[in-house]
């Protein structure tokens, strides 16, 4: 069965390889497992809540309409009252069914009528989100369409980000490549600079927003010279790279095991350096493609 639906999940099984699957939790439309030929590609905390009580710690949580916390309470009073990363990851989406057989693709929808009502009271904008999840035999593509409905009376301003937790063997042997030359905001140092390192290594907490990264850049997660993951982006100019390391992992109740930071790196494609703004009737589309590639070092 290429598609299996339960009350809380949808599982896609690739018709050419039963060991390639993707599992989506309807809560947050959160992909929390992607197995390629039986090998898990994403990291999921063993304490992740999958019961809808809080956003999933791992997999691919969806960030909308705000990345982080919006501090601009003057120009965006409602956005600034939303919790970190907004309401998409803590709302239950509607499973809209299969769109194509090959490639195997399903869709999920979210709109104010079904979104987290505590949060739509705070941020009561019109919106329509359609998430497409496409399982290839050796790739996973997640695409988003954001529409400001024609009936809307206001412009819709938002961030979007795929908060992707990638599994690695040992983060201390892992590098993230092809971000050199990017304008960077370091969230820990709270300062901006141009990334001059050809690759990014991990030996402490790291939390950086790489802004307006050349769309031709394939972001690669490399383990001792072997590319574990390759990430392509469409219409997602920014990429957040995050590893919580020891202390931050200790501080997150749903982050287990506590040394799990050694087995993950977040590469988060998004549009977060400013807000996308849509007039009523307008639509915005973007996707991330997670796939396997040879080492593809793209210098400055
Ligand atoms: O704990 P969460 O709300 O899921 O946020 C987890 C992380 O998300 C992003 O990576 C941010 O850059 C980090 O600053 C934040 O700690």
mmCIF file of C-alpha atoms and ligand atoms in Angstrom:
data_model
loop_
_atom_site.group_PDB
_atom_site.id
_atom_site.type_symbol
_atom_site.label_atom_id
_atom_site.label_comp_id
_atom_site.label_asym_id
_atom_site.label_seq_id
_atom_site.Cartn_x
_atom_site.Cartn_y
_atom_site.Cartn_z
ATOM 1 C CA UNK A 1 0.000 0.000 0.000
ATOM 2 C CA UNK A 2 1.710 3.216 -1.101
ATOM 3 C CA UNK A 3 -0.362 5.298 1.356
ATOM 4 C CA UNK A 4 -1.521 4.255 4.828
ATOM 5 C CA UNK A 5 -3.593 6.674 6.922
ATOM 6 C CA UNK A 6 -4.402 6.443 10.629
ATOM 7 C CA UNK A 7 -6.152 9.003 12.840
ATOM 8 C CA UNK A 8 -2.869 10.751 13.526
ATOM 9 C CA UNK A 9 -0.417 9.773 10.765
ATOM 10 C CA UNK A 10 0.049 9.222 7.045
ATOM 11 C CA UNK A 11 2.754 6.813 5.838
ATOM 12 C CA UNK A 12 4.031 6.754 2.256
ATOM 13 C CA UNK A 13 5.811 3.616 1.010
ATOM 14 C CA UNK A 14 7.731 3.884 -2.236
ATOM 15 C CA UNK A 15 6.275 1.464 -4.842
ATOM 16 C CA UNK A 16 9.761 0.512 -6.104
ATOM 17 C CA UNK A 17 11.301 0.015 -2.657
ATOM 18 C CA UNK A 18 9.120 -0.917 0.313
ATOM 19 C CA UNK A 19 12.010 0.040 2.600
ATOM 20 C CA UNK A 20 11.781 3.687 1.512
ATOM 21 C CA UNK A 21 9.078 5.373 3.562
ATOM 22 C CA UNK A 22 8.078 8.744 4.979
ATOM 23 C CA UNK A 23 5.832 9.230 8.005
ATOM 24 C CA UNK A 24 3.902 12.449 8.572
ATOM 25 C CA UNK A 25 2.118 13.366 11.804
ATOM 26 C CA UNK A 26 -1.102 15.269 11.015
ATOM 27 C CA UNK A 27 -0.274 17.459 14.043
ATOM 28 C CA UNK A 28 1.950 20.108 12.544
ATOM 29 C CA UNK A 29 1.992 18.142 9.243
ATOM 30 C CA UNK A 30 5.349 17.134 10.716
ATOM 31 C CA UNK A 31 7.457 14.645 8.782
ATOM 32 C CA UNK A 32 9.071 12.719 11.629
ATOM 33 C CA UNK A 33 10.626 9.814 9.762
ATOM 34 C CA UNK A 34 12.161 9.427 6.325
ATOM 35 C CA UNK A 35 13.744 6.061 5.671
ATOM 36 C CA UNK A 36 15.742 5.625 2.511
ATOM 37 C CA UNK A 37 16.123 1.921 1.787
ATOM 38 C CA UNK A 38 15.457 1.221 5.479
ATOM 39 C CA UNK A 39 17.978 3.814 6.812
ATOM 40 C CA UNK A 40 16.539 6.689 8.845
ATOM 41 C CA UNK A 41 17.666 10.064 7.453
ATOM 42 C CA UNK A 42 16.154 12.376 10.060
ATOM 43 C CA UNK A 43 16.805 12.779 13.782
ATOM 44 C CA UNK A 44 13.921 12.431 16.229
ATOM 45 C CA UNK A 45 14.208 12.868 19.969
ATOM 46 C CA UNK A 46 13.223 9.738 21.882
ATOM 47 C CA UNK A 47 11.160 12.123 24.065
ATOM 48 C CA UNK A 48 9.456 13.822 21.132
ATOM 49 C CA UNK A 49 5.734 14.291 21.759
ATOM 50 C CA UNK A 50 3.715 12.653 18.969
ATOM 51 C CA UNK A 51 0.374 13.113 20.751
ATOM 52 C CA UNK A 52 -0.250 16.723 19.720
ATOM 53 C CA UNK A 53 0.648 18.074 23.143
ATOM 54 C CA UNK A 54 3.577 20.089 21.805
ATOM 55 C CA UNK A 55 5.581 20.541 18.586
ATOM 56 C CA UNK A 56 7.641 17.524 17.559
ATOM 57 C CA UNK A 57 11.306 17.641 18.628
ATOM 58 C CA UNK A 58 12.857 16.344 15.447
ATOM 59 C CA UNK A 59 11.923 15.455 11.892
ATOM 60 C CA UNK A 60 10.792 18.489 9.865
ATOM 61 C CA UNK A 61 8.685 20.865 11.978
ATOM 62 C CA UNK A 62 7.106 23.677 9.940
ATOM 63 C CA UNK A 63 7.721 27.291 10.937
ATOM 64 C CA UNK A 64 5.021 29.844 10.008
ATOM 65 C CA UNK A 65 4.135 32.742 10.203
ATOM 66 C CA UNK A 66 7.183 33.747 12.250
ATOM 67 C CA UNK A 67 10.684 32.335 12.706
ATOM 68 C CA UNK A 68 11.846 32.624 16.309
ATOM 69 C CA UNK A 69 10.123 35.401 18.236
ATOM 70 C CA UNK A 70 9.001 38.585 16.442
ATOM 71 C CA UNK A 71 10.258 41.558 18.465
ATOM 72 C CA UNK A 72 8.691 44.237 16.254
ATOM 73 C CA UNK A 73 5.517 44.863 18.264
ATOM 74 C CA UNK A 74 5.040 48.214 16.504
ATOM 75 C CA UNK A 75 4.784 47.027 12.892
ATOM 76 C CA UNK A 76 3.716 43.446 13.714
ATOM 77 C CA UNK A 77 1.761 43.585 16.987
ATOM 78 C CA UNK A 78 -0.038 40.268 16.448
ATOM 79 C CA UNK A 79 3.015 38.364 15.178
ATOM 80 C CA UNK A 80 4.996 39.504 18.222
ATOM 81 C CA UNK A 81 2.500 37.787 20.525
ATOM 82 C CA UNK A 82 2.852 34.368 18.880
ATOM 83 C CA UNK A 83 5.054 31.713 20.489
ATOM 84 C CA UNK A 84 8.478 30.959 19.008
ATOM 85 C CA UNK A 85 8.163 29.639 15.454
ATOM 86 C CA UNK A 86 4.471 30.476 15.175
ATOM 87 C CA UNK A 87 1.434 28.202 14.819
ATOM 88 C CA UNK A 88 1.930 25.790 11.879
ATOM 89 C CA UNK A 89 3.857 23.194 13.903
ATOM 90 C CA UNK A 90 1.303 23.192 16.711
ATOM 91 C CA UNK A 91 -1.871 22.974 14.655
ATOM 92 C CA UNK A 92 -3.461 19.822 13.285
ATOM 93 C CA UNK A 93 -3.515 19.954 9.491
ATOM 94 C CA UNK A 94 -6.104 18.339 7.204
ATOM 95 C CA UNK A 95 -4.897 15.400 5.107
ATOM 96 C CA UNK A 96 -5.963 16.264 1.557
ATOM 97 C CA UNK A 97 -4.968 12.942 0.001
ATOM 98 C CA UNK A 98 -2.759 11.818 -2.879
ATOM 99 C CA UNK A 99 -2.046 14.150 -5.771
ATOM 100 C CA UNK A 100 0.250 11.989 -7.935
ATOM 101 C CA UNK A 101 1.227 8.314 -8.033
ATOM 102 C CA UNK A 102 4.631 8.856 -9.595
ATOM 103 C CA UNK A 103 6.281 10.555 -7.943
ATOM 104 C CA UNK A 104 4.251 9.503 -4.876
ATOM 105 C CA UNK A 105 2.901 12.779 -3.474
ATOM 106 C CA UNK A 106 0.347 13.725 -0.831
ATOM 107 C CA UNK A 107 -0.913 17.074 0.458
ATOM 108 C CA UNK A 108 -1.944 18.595 3.771
ATOM 109 C CA UNK A 109 -3.841 21.866 4.297
ATOM 110 C CA UNK A 110 -4.035 24.422 7.085
ATOM 111 C CA UNK A 111 -6.353 27.428 7.354
ATOM 112 C CA UNK A 112 -7.657 29.580 10.235
ATOM 113 C CA UNK A 113 -10.817 27.448 10.576
ATOM 114 C CA UNK A 114 -8.789 24.407 11.709
ATOM 115 C CA UNK A 115 -5.576 25.982 13.028
ATOM 116 C CA UNK A 116 -4.722 26.224 16.740
ATOM 117 C CA UNK A 117 -7.571 28.434 17.947
ATOM 118 C CA UNK A 118 -5.595 29.850 20.901
ATOM 119 C CA UNK A 119 -3.111 31.240 18.399
ATOM 120 C CA UNK A 120 -5.472 32.342 15.637
ATOM 121 C CA UNK A 121 -7.182 34.478 18.299
ATOM 122 C CA UNK A 122 -3.871 36.268 18.704
ATOM 123 C CA UNK A 123 -2.918 36.349 15.029
ATOM 124 C CA UNK A 124 -6.251 36.414 13.213
ATOM 125 C CA UNK A 125 -5.095 36.738 9.634
ATOM 126 C CA UNK A 126 -6.566 34.914 6.654
ATOM 127 C CA UNK A 127 -4.202 32.341 5.139
ATOM 128 C CA UNK A 128 -4.180 29.043 3.288
ATOM 129 C CA UNK A 129 -1.222 26.635 3.499
ATOM 130 C CA UNK A 130 -0.860 23.582 1.275
ATOM 131 C CA UNK A 131 2.069 21.289 2.084
ATOM 132 C CA UNK A 132 3.100 18.710 -0.516
ATOM 133 C CA UNK A 133 5.244 15.731 0.547
ATOM 134 C CA UNK A 134 6.881 13.893 -2.373
ATOM 135 C CA UNK A 135 8.708 10.611 -1.737
ATOM 136 C CA UNK A 136 11.226 9.693 -4.419
ATOM 137 C CA UNK A 137 13.158 6.429 -4.452
ATOM 138 C CA UNK A 138 16.199 8.363 -3.208
ATOM 139 C CA UNK A 139 14.909 11.808 -2.231
ATOM 140 C CA UNK A 140 12.302 13.618 -0.163
ATOM 141 C CA UNK A 141 10.793 16.902 -1.350
ATOM 142 C CA UNK A 142 8.625 19.086 0.876
ATOM 143 C CA UNK A 143 6.917 21.990 -0.860
ATOM 144 C CA UNK A 144 4.718 24.753 0.526
ATOM 145 C CA UNK A 145 2.128 27.046 -1.038
ATOM 146 C CA UNK A 146 1.068 30.042 1.033
ATOM 147 C CA UNK A 147 -1.985 31.926 -0.240
ATOM 148 C CA UNK A 148 -3.510 35.151 1.017
ATOM 149 C CA UNK A 149 -7.152 34.433 0.102
ATOM 150 C CA UNK A 150 -8.907 36.825 -2.292
ATOM 151 C CA UNK A 151 -11.476 37.524 0.450
ATOM 152 C CA UNK A 152 -8.727 38.775 2.782
ATOM 153 C CA UNK A 153 -8.912 42.422 3.748
ATOM 154 C CA UNK A 154 -5.238 42.804 4.684
ATOM 155 C CA UNK A 155 -1.800 41.963 3.307
ATOM 156 C CA UNK A 156 -0.299 38.791 4.766
ATOM 157 C CA UNK A 157 3.288 39.115 6.078
ATOM 158 C CA UNK A 158 5.097 35.946 7.171
ATOM 159 C CA UNK A 159 8.287 33.927 7.488
ATOM 160 C CA UNK A 160 8.475 30.321 6.305
ATOM 161 C CA UNK A 161 11.059 27.690 7.326
ATOM 162 C CA UNK A 162 11.472 23.927 7.149
ATOM 163 C CA UNK A 163 13.084 23.133 10.527
ATOM 164 C CA UNK A 164 14.868 20.007 9.313
ATOM 165 C CA UNK A 165 16.700 17.791 11.830
ATOM 166 C CA UNK A 166 19.172 15.685 9.823
ATOM 167 C CA UNK A 167 20.662 12.519 11.301
ATOM 168 C CA UNK A 168 24.474 12.303 11.386
ATOM 169 C CA UNK A 169 26.820 9.622 12.751
ATOM 170 C CA UNK A 170 28.914 12.006 14.869
ATOM 171 C CA UNK A 171 28.472 15.777 14.716
ATOM 172 C CA UNK A 172 32.116 16.247 15.762
ATOM 173 C CA UNK A 173 33.133 14.562 12.486
ATOM 174 C CA UNK A 174 30.522 16.503 10.521
ATOM 175 C CA UNK A 175 30.899 19.642 8.402
ATOM 176 C CA UNK A 176 28.285 21.755 6.635
ATOM 177 C CA UNK A 177 29.626 22.899 3.281
ATOM 178 C CA UNK A 178 28.858 25.564 0.654
ATOM 179 C CA UNK A 179 27.799 28.447 2.870
ATOM 180 C CA UNK A 180 31.073 30.364 2.480
ATOM 181 C CA UNK A 181 30.600 33.999 1.465
ATOM 182 C CA UNK A 182 27.099 34.203 2.934
ATOM 183 C CA UNK A 183 25.958 37.099 5.080
ATOM 184 C CA UNK A 184 25.540 35.509 8.494
ATOM 185 C CA UNK A 185 23.731 36.476 11.695
ATOM 186 C CA UNK A 186 25.087 34.595 14.673
ATOM 187 C CA UNK A 187 22.180 34.289 17.131
ATOM 188 C CA UNK A 188 24.491 33.487 20.041
ATOM 189 C CA UNK A 189 26.972 36.309 19.481
ATOM 190 C CA UNK A 190 24.141 38.564 18.217
ATOM 191 C CA UNK A 191 26.379 39.875 15.509
ATOM 192 C CA UNK A 192 26.517 39.756 11.716
ATOM 193 C CA UNK A 193 29.494 38.877 9.539
ATOM 194 C CA UNK A 194 30.385 37.275 6.228
ATOM 195 C CA UNK A 195 31.043 33.557 6.560
ATOM 196 C CA UNK A 196 34.646 33.024 5.469
ATOM 197 C CA UNK A 197 34.970 29.393 6.605
ATOM 198 C CA UNK A 198 34.788 27.013 3.640
ATOM 199 C CA UNK A 199 32.968 24.524 5.890
ATOM 200 C CA UNK A 200 31.235 24.815 9.260
ATOM 201 C CA UNK A 201 32.359 22.483 12.033
ATOM 202 C CA UNK A 202 30.729 21.746 15.406
ATOM 203 C CA UNK A 203 32.458 21.850 18.782
ATOM 204 C CA UNK A 204 29.963 23.965 20.773
ATOM 205 C CA UNK A 205 26.407 25.282 20.474
ATOM 206 C CA UNK A 206 25.955 26.797 17.050
ATOM 207 C CA UNK A 207 22.972 28.882 15.934
ATOM 208 C CA UNK A 208 23.417 30.918 12.752
ATOM 209 C CA UNK A 209 21.131 32.384 10.108
ATOM 210 C CA UNK A 210 22.802 32.351 6.681
ATOM 211 C CA UNK A 211 21.006 35.004 4.659
ATOM 212 C CA UNK A 212 20.424 35.222 0.909
ATOM 213 C CA UNK A 213 22.503 32.138 0.180
ATOM 214 C CA UNK A 214 23.045 31.796 -3.562
ATOM 215 C CA UNK A 215 20.195 29.523 -4.736
ATOM 216 C CA UNK A 216 22.719 27.562 -6.804
ATOM 217 C CA UNK A 217 24.471 26.502 -3.578
ATOM 218 C CA UNK A 218 23.748 22.898 -2.622
ATOM 219 C CA UNK A 219 24.122 22.765 1.159
ATOM 220 C CA UNK A 220 25.937 19.528 2.004
ATOM 221 C CA UNK A 221 26.306 17.763 5.341
ATOM 222 C CA UNK A 222 29.628 15.958 5.044
ATOM 223 C CA UNK A 223 31.010 13.270 7.349
ATOM 224 C CA UNK A 224 34.767 12.743 7.004
ATOM 225 C CA UNK A 225 34.613 13.640 3.302
ATOM 226 C CA UNK A 226 31.472 11.599 2.625
ATOM 227 C CA UNK A 227 28.335 13.668 1.786
ATOM 228 C CA UNK A 228 25.567 12.352 4.070
ATOM 229 C CA UNK A 229 22.902 14.817 2.986
ATOM 230 C CA UNK A 230 22.455 17.318 0.144
ATOM 231 C CA UNK A 231 19.870 20.092 0.384
ATOM 232 C CA UNK A 232 18.510 22.097 -2.537
ATOM 233 C CA UNK A 233 16.189 25.070 -2.010
ATOM 234 C CA UNK A 234 13.678 26.819 -4.228
ATOM 235 C CA UNK A 235 12.582 30.336 -3.223
ATOM 236 C CA UNK A 236 14.126 29.854 0.237
ATOM 237 C CA UNK A 237 16.982 32.371 0.366
ATOM 238 C CA UNK A 238 18.062 31.666 3.927
ATOM 239 C CA UNK A 239 19.365 28.664 5.838
ATOM 240 C CA UNK A 240 19.602 28.317 9.608
ATOM 241 C CA UNK A 241 22.250 25.946 10.942
ATOM 242 C CA UNK A 242 21.730 24.828 14.540
ATOM 243 C CA UNK A 243 23.166 22.382 17.000
ATOM 244 C CA UNK A 244 22.149 22.820 20.659
ATOM 245 C CA UNK A 245 25.243 21.073 22.058
ATOM 246 C CA UNK A 246 25.415 20.028 25.709
ATOM 247 C CA UNK A 247 23.847 22.743 27.880
ATOM 248 C CA UNK A 248 20.981 23.679 25.534
ATOM 249 C CA UNK A 249 20.157 19.972 25.096
ATOM 250 C CA UNK A 250 19.985 19.621 28.879
ATOM 251 C CA UNK A 251 17.559 22.540 29.006
ATOM 252 C CA UNK A 252 15.046 20.995 26.569
ATOM 253 C CA UNK A 253 12.794 18.493 28.343
ATOM 254 C CA UNK A 254 11.808 16.801 25.074
ATOM 255 C CA UNK A 255 15.408 16.488 23.847
ATOM 256 C CA UNK A 256 16.525 12.933 24.556
ATOM 257 C CA UNK A 257 18.901 11.224 24.796
ATOM 258 C CA UNK A 258 20.879 14.154 26.217
ATOM 259 C CA UNK A 259 23.851 13.238 24.031
ATOM 260 C CA UNK A 260 21.551 13.199 21.016
ATOM 261 C CA UNK A 261 23.132 16.466 19.856
ATOM 262 C CA UNK A 262 26.012 14.287 18.654
ATOM 263 C CA UNK A 263 23.664 12.596 16.186
ATOM 264 C CA UNK A 264 21.957 15.594 14.584
ATOM 265 C CA UNK A 265 22.410 18.868 12.796
ATOM 266 C CA UNK A 266 19.592 21.198 11.815
ATOM 267 C CA UNK A 267 19.840 22.670 8.313
ATOM 268 C CA UNK A 268 16.729 24.809 8.050
ATOM 269 C CA UNK A 269 15.906 26.317 4.632
ATOM 270 C CA UNK A 270 13.599 29.307 4.941
ATOM 271 C CA UNK A 271 12.688 32.895 4.194
ATOM 272 C CA UNK A 272 13.440 34.521 7.548
ATOM 273 C CA UNK A 273 15.690 37.552 6.904
ATOM 274 C CA UNK A 274 12.575 39.608 6.334
ATOM 275 C CA UNK A 275 8.851 39.020 5.842
ATOM 276 C CA UNK A 276 7.234 37.785 2.643
ATOM 277 C CA UNK A 277 4.191 40.014 2.026
ATOM 278 C CA UNK A 278 1.225 38.905 -0.090
ATOM 279 C CA UNK A 279 -1.676 41.043 -1.241
ATOM 280 C CA UNK A 280 -5.138 39.426 -1.141
ATOM 281 C CA UNK A 281 -5.318 36.760 -3.855
ATOM 282 C CA UNK A 282 -1.536 36.341 -4.111
ATOM 283 C CA UNK A 283 0.362 33.044 -3.647
ATOM 284 C CA UNK A 284 3.946 32.196 -2.622
ATOM 285 C CA UNK A 285 5.629 28.826 -3.270
ATOM 286 C CA UNK A 286 8.862 27.218 -2.091
ATOM 287 C CA UNK A 287 10.404 23.814 -1.524
ATOM 288 C CA UNK A 288 13.352 21.963 -0.013
ATOM 289 C CA UNK A 289 14.790 18.869 -1.676
ATOM 290 C CA UNK A 290 16.696 16.395 0.489
ATOM 291 C CA UNK A 291 18.704 14.033 -1.692
ATOM 292 C CA UNK A 292 22.027 12.220 -2.112
ATOM 293 C CA UNK A 293 24.863 13.607 -4.211
ATOM 294 C CA UNK A 294 28.574 13.269 -4.693
ATOM 295 C CA UNK A 295 30.784 15.705 -2.837
ATOM 296 C CA UNK A 296 29.954 18.962 -4.607
ATOM 297 C CA UNK A 297 32.246 21.624 -3.233
ATOM 298 C CA UNK A 298 31.079 25.038 -4.444
ATOM 299 C CA UNK A 299 33.731 27.618 -3.666
ATOM 300 C CA UNK A 300 33.101 31.341 -3.469
HETATM 301 O O1 LIG B 1 12.959 24.769 20.721
HETATM 302 P P1 LIG B 1 12.372 25.293 19.445
HETATM 303 O O2 LIG B 1 11.324 26.356 19.626
HETATM 304 O O3 LIG B 1 11.934 24.187 18.550
HETATM 305 O O4 LIG B 1 13.595 26.042 18.670
HETATM 306 C C1 LIG B 1 14.752 25.286 18.378
HETATM 307 C C2 LIG B 1 15.754 26.154 17.621
HETATM 308 O O5 LIG B 1 15.153 26.549 16.398
HETATM 309 C C3 LIG B 1 16.055 27.284 15.530
HETATM 310 O O6 LIG B 1 17.084 26.442 15.145
HETATM 311 C C4 LIG B 1 16.627 28.519 16.213
HETATM 312 O O7 LIG B 1 17.648 29.065 15.381
HETATM 313 C C5 LIG B 1 17.186 28.188 17.577
HETATM 314 O O8 LIG B 1 17.503 29.411 18.247
HETATM 315 C C6 LIG B 1 16.143 27.409 18.400
HETATM 316 O O9 LIG B 1 16.694 27.046 19.665
#
